Amino acid sequence: MLRQQRDIAGPAAKPRDPQWENVRYIAATTVLVGHAITPLRDQFPFMHWLYNASWQLGVPAFALISGRFSSALPLTGRAAGRLVTGIALPYVAVSLVTSIQLWAIDREWHFSLVEPAATLWFLLSLIFWKMALPYVVTLRWPLAISVLLALTVGFAEDIGYPFSASQTITFFPFFYLGHLLREREGFASAVAAVPRWAAALVTAALAGGAWLLNDRLSPEWLAMKRPYSAEDFAFARGVPIRAAILLWGVIAVLALVRLVPRRHVPLMTSLGTAGMYIYILHPLVLTHFHNIDFFARIDTDAEALAVLAVAVASTVVLGSRPVQALTRPLVQPRGRWLLRPPERLPDAADGRGGTPPPPRSPAASPAAPQGADPASRSG
């Protein structure tokens, strides 16, 4: 009876890899800190540097993690269902809550699924990435083509924030790179073979470079969501800058993967499992502080550092079990009511579930040509 119950429930979930949970926590913390110090960048040079020096550990790292755990198999009924309930439904739910929050502040309704609010663009891009991956892997040079598209999309002035189109294209190389870590053992082994001291040296060098370029590096360039014309870039300047940003991000994220401990780290690993909660919920909190003009009152270095410390500490609250239990219907809603029963999904046919088609009698079946491969005939 117990075995039958396990069969009905499906295969047991694989144990989570602590290394990737640690990376996820750092990515979520970086995104939260980056948004918390954004209002302070122009006033405090070290906040401007911190944002520039850490951006690649945020969204690029999240994209890499998502690619690492994404399959390139065609989206069957079950996989498509998980895409709907695991990403699309939270996107709609959090968009609605965000709109209600903004309405409570200024009494204007801003609900839109076309132009994602705050960090929700990543969820929308993630849907497109997962849908595109089975087709992208059929290309001869998928990584090179994805980088080329990320560079050339800057010339298209009509591709921007709606549907998260620009960022979907520009950050896809990070997503695909994560998929390569999953599928190419040689690539994953090469990253793992890099000495930790070398990864630390690269990270320090990139942080130092960000300090040297602090006055000339605009955080808007790092978002890669606006066309080159919006940044007054000519061809000779826009493409090299974006190419350097992409290369910078790739090197930094791979160095992060090498530096992060592979073992379970108290607090960090457990909070990493709640990385999406931290990512999705923190804009709702920051919106409240913007509404009361909290950041406008910060005028000393000590106060700015206090904001930074509170931002890091808030990850513990947002990733805590009570907050997860309270917000699970929003971040991880149960969407089974939205889907057809598993036995009626398209990939449940042909012996993989559901009711198989009635067998054809031998007399009604055409004879296969002599020497033909029976497996080549699909029923």
XYZ file of C-alpha atoms in Angstrom:
379
model
C 0.000 0.000 0.000
C 2.808 2.431 0.898
C 4.544 1.780 -2.411
C 1.296 2.393 -4.275
C 0.901 5.718 -2.482
C 4.416 6.755 -3.498
C 3.671 5.817 -7.099
C 0.528 7.922 -7.085
C 2.324 10.881 -5.537
C 5.085 10.684 -8.130
C 8.833 10.392 -7.737
C 10.401 11.789 -4.613
C 11.870 15.276 -4.967
C 15.602 15.377 -5.517
C 17.627 16.839 -2.651
C 18.491 20.479 -3.244
C 22.103 21.302 -4.021
C 23.400 23.582 -1.221
C 25.886 25.285 -3.566
C 23.149 26.607 -5.829
C 20.982 27.594 -2.875
C 23.928 29.654 -1.604
C 24.274 31.292 -5.012
C 20.537 31.972 -5.037
C 20.707 33.692 -1.661
C 23.556 35.949 -2.778
C 21.644 36.815 -5.957
C 18.464 37.661 -4.031
C 20.406 39.732 -1.496
C 22.236 41.616 -4.242
C 18.990 42.496 -6.001
C 17.393 43.665 -2.745
C 20.431 45.742 -1.745
C 20.693 47.211 -5.234
C 17.098 48.432 -5.132
C 17.463 49.696 -1.555
C 20.496 51.862 -2.358
C 19.253 53.087 -5.760
C 17.830 56.331 -4.265
C 21.204 56.950 -2.587
C 23.496 56.431 -5.593
C 23.659 60.065 -6.667
C 24.268 61.352 -3.148
C 26.861 58.831 -1.933
C 29.696 57.845 -4.319
C 30.383 54.593 -2.454
C 26.738 53.573 -2.959
C 27.101 54.311 -6.658
C 30.195 52.092 -6.722
C 28.545 49.329 -4.691
C 25.644 49.180 -7.113
C 27.942 49.022 -10.148
C 30.314 46.524 -8.562
C 27.607 44.070 -7.498
C 24.953 44.250 -10.226
C 26.219 41.114 -11.989
C 25.700 39.068 -8.812
C 21.984 39.870 -8.947
C 19.862 39.399 -12.057
C 22.624 37.772 -14.180
C 23.182 35.238 -11.403
C 19.430 34.598 -11.142
C 19.282 34.054 -14.916
C 22.223 31.642 -14.740
C 20.571 29.679 -11.916
C 17.306 29.497 -13.859
C 19.131 28.156 -16.914
C 21.010 25.653 -14.767
C 17.716 24.066 -13.724
C 15.918 24.327 -17.075
C 15.499 21.452 -19.493
C 15.715 21.853 -23.264
C 13.119 19.141 -23.833
C 9.982 20.282 -25.699
C 7.281 21.696 -23.473
C 4.837 18.851 -22.996
C 1.532 19.178 -21.207
C 2.964 18.650 -17.749
C 5.958 20.941 -18.282
C 3.708 23.639 -19.727
C 1.418 23.249 -16.720
C 4.327 23.827 -14.355
C 5.238 26.927 -16.350
C 1.707 28.255 -15.934
C 1.309 27.515 -12.229
C 4.925 28.124 -11.163
C 5.694 31.349 -13.043
C 2.777 32.806 -14.981
C 0.267 32.600 -12.134
C 2.615 34.257 -9.577
C 3.367 36.932 -12.179
C -0.315 37.796 -12.514
C -0.970 37.536 -8.768
C 1.943 39.757 -7.697
C 1.156 42.238 -10.489
C -2.352 42.561 -9.103
C -1.136 43.018 -5.520
C 1.393 45.616 -6.673
C -1.348 47.497 -8.508
C -3.558 47.463 -5.411
C -0.675 48.790 -3.337
C -0.020 51.641 -5.792
C -3.733 52.418 -5.931
C -3.815 52.698 -2.142
C -0.960 55.209 -2.356
C -2.023 57.551 -5.164
C -5.580 56.392 -5.926
C -4.694 55.623 -9.542
C -5.045 52.198 -11.113
C -1.807 51.030 -12.788
C -2.472 47.345 -13.454
C -0.731 46.097 -16.598
C 0.620 42.719 -17.617
C 2.319 44.242 -20.656
C 4.627 46.515 -18.681
C 5.790 44.519 -15.636
C 6.019 46.292 -12.312
C 9.304 46.434 -10.422
C 11.216 43.134 -10.537
C 8.388 41.187 -12.165
C 9.976 41.593 -15.584
C 12.245 38.683 -14.643
C 9.301 36.307 -14.256
C 7.960 37.337 -17.644
C 11.384 36.898 -19.236
C 11.752 33.522 -17.544
C 8.587 32.308 -19.260
C 9.949 33.334 -22.648
C 13.380 31.838 -21.926
C 11.945 28.451 -20.999
C 9.662 28.457 -24.010
C 12.505 29.399 -26.367
C 15.182 27.055 -25.011
C 14.036 23.882 -26.863
C 14.308 25.811 -30.124
C 17.513 27.669 -29.336
C 19.447 24.465 -28.654
C 18.723 23.297 -32.201
C 20.831 26.148 -33.610
C 24.407 25.553 -34.673
C 25.868 28.366 -32.537
C 23.231 29.169 -29.888
C 25.479 31.088 -27.495
C 27.057 33.203 -30.222
C 23.659 33.971 -31.750
C 22.182 34.924 -28.367
C 25.084 37.311 -27.717
C 24.711 38.807 -31.199
C 21.013 39.427 -30.574
C 21.784 40.994 -27.188
C 24.155 43.432 -28.909
C 21.991 44.298 -31.901
C 18.668 44.693 -30.056
C 19.999 48.017 -28.799
C 19.440 49.464 -32.271
C 15.720 48.602 -32.229
C 14.003 51.599 -30.664
C 10.623 49.867 -30.645
C 11.905 46.981 -28.496
C 12.018 48.074 -24.891
C 10.258 47.552 -21.578
C 6.837 46.275 -22.777
C 6.655 42.499 -22.360
C 10.183 42.791 -20.943
C 11.336 42.313 -24.540
C 14.703 44.049 -24.380
C 15.824 42.455 -21.126
C 14.556 39.049 -22.266
C 16.976 39.237 -25.189
C 19.908 40.911 -23.439
C 19.967 38.608 -20.400
C 19.284 35.388 -22.308
C 23.033 34.634 -22.716
C 23.276 34.260 -18.929
C 20.296 31.890 -18.938
C 21.786 29.801 -21.731
C 25.170 29.759 -20.022
C 23.485 28.254 -16.971
C 21.933 25.611 -19.209
C 25.412 24.773 -20.529
C 26.556 24.199 -16.947
C 23.783 21.617 -16.711
C 24.373 19.874 -20.034
C 28.117 20.175 -20.689
C 30.131 18.291 -18.118
C 33.357 19.624 -19.608
C 32.253 23.221 -19.114
C 31.071 22.575 -15.561
C 34.334 20.771 -14.767
C 36.369 23.650 -16.187
C 34.576 26.118 -13.919
C 35.038 23.835 -10.911
C 38.746 23.484 -11.726
C 39.426 27.214 -11.358
C 41.306 27.798 -8.066
C 39.298 29.704 -5.513
C 42.122 32.192 -5.052
C 41.947 32.969 -8.776
C 38.160 33.487 -8.594
C 38.634 35.779 -5.587
C 41.327 37.728 -7.433
C 39.043 38.163 -10.463
C 36.202 39.342 -8.233
C 38.458 41.874 -6.504
C 39.811 43.090 -9.853
C 36.300 43.623 -11.216
C 35.298 45.526 -8.073
C 38.410 47.677 -8.408
C 37.650 48.325 -12.058
C 34.141 49.431 -11.123
C 35.673 51.933 -8.686
C 38.014 53.333 -11.337
C 35.094 53.723 -13.754
C 32.664 54.890 -11.093
C 32.146 58.391 -12.529
C 31.886 57.173 -16.126
C 29.755 54.052 -15.644
C 26.022 54.676 -15.580
C 23.867 52.099 -13.775
C 21.325 52.517 -16.569
C 23.737 50.809 -18.958
C 23.815 47.723 -16.747
C 20.047 47.223 -16.970
C 20.340 46.852 -20.773
C 16.652 47.630 -21.234
C 16.857 50.825 -23.274
C 17.951 51.289 -26.893
C 21.338 52.811 -27.629
C 19.658 56.017 -28.776
C 18.273 56.577 -25.282
C 21.843 56.599 -23.980
C 23.088 58.810 -26.849
C 25.288 55.945 -28.007
C 26.588 55.762 -31.542
C 27.313 52.399 -33.156
C 31.014 52.660 -32.321
C 30.228 53.154 -28.627
C 27.013 51.285 -27.830
C 28.024 47.833 -29.042
C 31.478 47.732 -27.359
C 30.035 48.975 -24.070
C 27.254 46.374 -24.029
C 29.696 43.655 -25.100
C 31.990 44.631 -22.220
C 29.042 44.563 -19.804
C 28.043 41.078 -20.951
C 31.603 39.792 -20.667
C 31.980 41.424 -17.274
C 28.778 39.809 -16.061
C 29.709 36.335 -17.305
C 33.169 36.394 -15.721
C 31.824 37.723 -12.434
C 28.959 35.215 -12.191
C 31.198 32.240 -12.972
C 33.667 33.488 -10.359
C 30.780 33.686 -7.890
C 29.790 30.086 -8.628
C 33.362 29.022 -7.932
C 33.660 31.039 -4.726
C 30.363 30.060 -3.119
C 30.696 27.122 -0.686
C 29.422 23.794 -1.966
C 28.374 22.678 1.486
C 25.420 23.641 3.627
C 26.020 27.024 5.272
C 23.807 27.879 8.258
C 21.177 30.483 7.424
C 22.558 31.200 3.937
C 21.507 27.870 2.426
C 18.083 27.827 4.058
C 17.407 31.402 2.958
C 18.558 30.458 -0.524
C 15.624 28.093 -0.824
C 13.430 31.167 -0.269
C 15.314 33.264 -2.802
C 12.246 33.848 -4.956
C 10.296 35.067 -1.931
C 13.007 37.629 -1.209
C 13.120 38.654 -4.849
C 9.366 39.053 -5.305
C 8.389 40.536 -1.916
C 11.051 43.188 -1.357
C 9.660 45.712 -3.907
C 6.369 45.716 -1.994
C 8.285 46.739 1.140
C 10.459 49.331 -0.594
C 7.416 50.949 -2.206
C 6.135 51.791 1.263
C 9.418 53.471 2.228
C 9.416 55.447 -1.005
C 5.875 56.575 -0.257
C 6.876 58.081 3.103
C 9.991 59.758 1.594
C 12.228 57.700 3.842
C 15.259 57.768 1.536
C 15.060 61.535 1.112
C 15.915 61.886 4.813
C 19.211 59.994 4.521
C 21.995 62.581 4.470
C 25.012 61.102 6.287
C 27.356 58.211 5.542
C 26.400 56.530 8.799
C 22.719 56.589 7.881
C 23.491 55.247 4.408
C 25.480 52.376 5.913
C 22.588 51.688 8.284
C 20.242 51.398 5.288
C 22.674 48.929 3.752
C 22.812 46.830 6.943
C 19.029 46.806 7.314
C 18.641 45.788 3.665
C 20.904 42.767 4.173
C 19.187 41.852 7.445
C 15.739 42.095 5.849
C 16.512 39.023 3.750
C 16.256 37.005 6.967
C 12.742 38.303 7.532
C 11.500 37.992 3.958
C 12.918 34.479 3.672
C 11.665 33.293 7.055
C 9.185 30.457 7.339
C 6.363 32.612 8.810
C 6.606 35.045 5.884
C 6.730 32.147 3.439
C 3.632 30.601 5.005
C 1.801 33.936 4.876
C 2.700 34.795 1.274
C 2.800 31.329 -0.295
C -0.594 31.822 -2.021
C 0.996 34.814 -3.743
C 4.492 33.554 -4.560
C 3.756 29.834 -4.922
C 0.018 29.584 -5.532
C -1.626 26.217 -5.972
C -2.800 26.337 -9.540
C -4.069 22.799 -10.019
C -7.590 24.139 -10.346
C -6.444 25.944 -13.486
C -5.148 22.836 -15.254
C -6.730 19.774 -16.754
C -6.353 16.515 -14.790
C -2.893 14.953 -15.287
C -4.298 11.901 -17.048
C -5.881 14.155 -19.684
C -2.798 16.212 -20.509
C -1.372 15.839 -24.033
C 1.831 14.101 -22.899
C -0.234 11.494 -21.044
C -1.156 9.761 -24.289
C 0.454 6.768 -25.956
C 0.899 4.706 -22.833
C 2.168 7.490 -20.555
C -1.093 8.022 -18.782
C -4.766 8.429 -19.490
C -6.848 6.173 -21.652
C -4.913 4.774 -24.617
C -6.581 4.612 -28.043
C -8.286 1.300 -28.878
C -5.946 -1.173 -30.593
C -6.398 -1.729 -34.290
C -7.097 -5.243 -35.468
C -4.384 -6.966 -37.487
C -6.657 -7.065 -40.507
C -7.184 -3.325 -40.423
C -3.504 -2.516 -40.087
C -1.537 -2.015 -43.286
C 1.398 -4.323 -43.689
C 4.758 -2.729 -43.134
C 7.141 -2.819 -46.073
C 9.654 -5.616 -45.857
C 12.756 -4.456 -44.040
C 11.116 -1.357 -42.623
C 11.828 -0.339 -39.039
C 8.647 -0.859 -36.997
C 9.727 1.920 -34.647
C 9.593 4.406 -37.498
C 5.800 4.041 -37.709
C 4.006 6.272 -35.254
C 0.498 5.441 -34.216
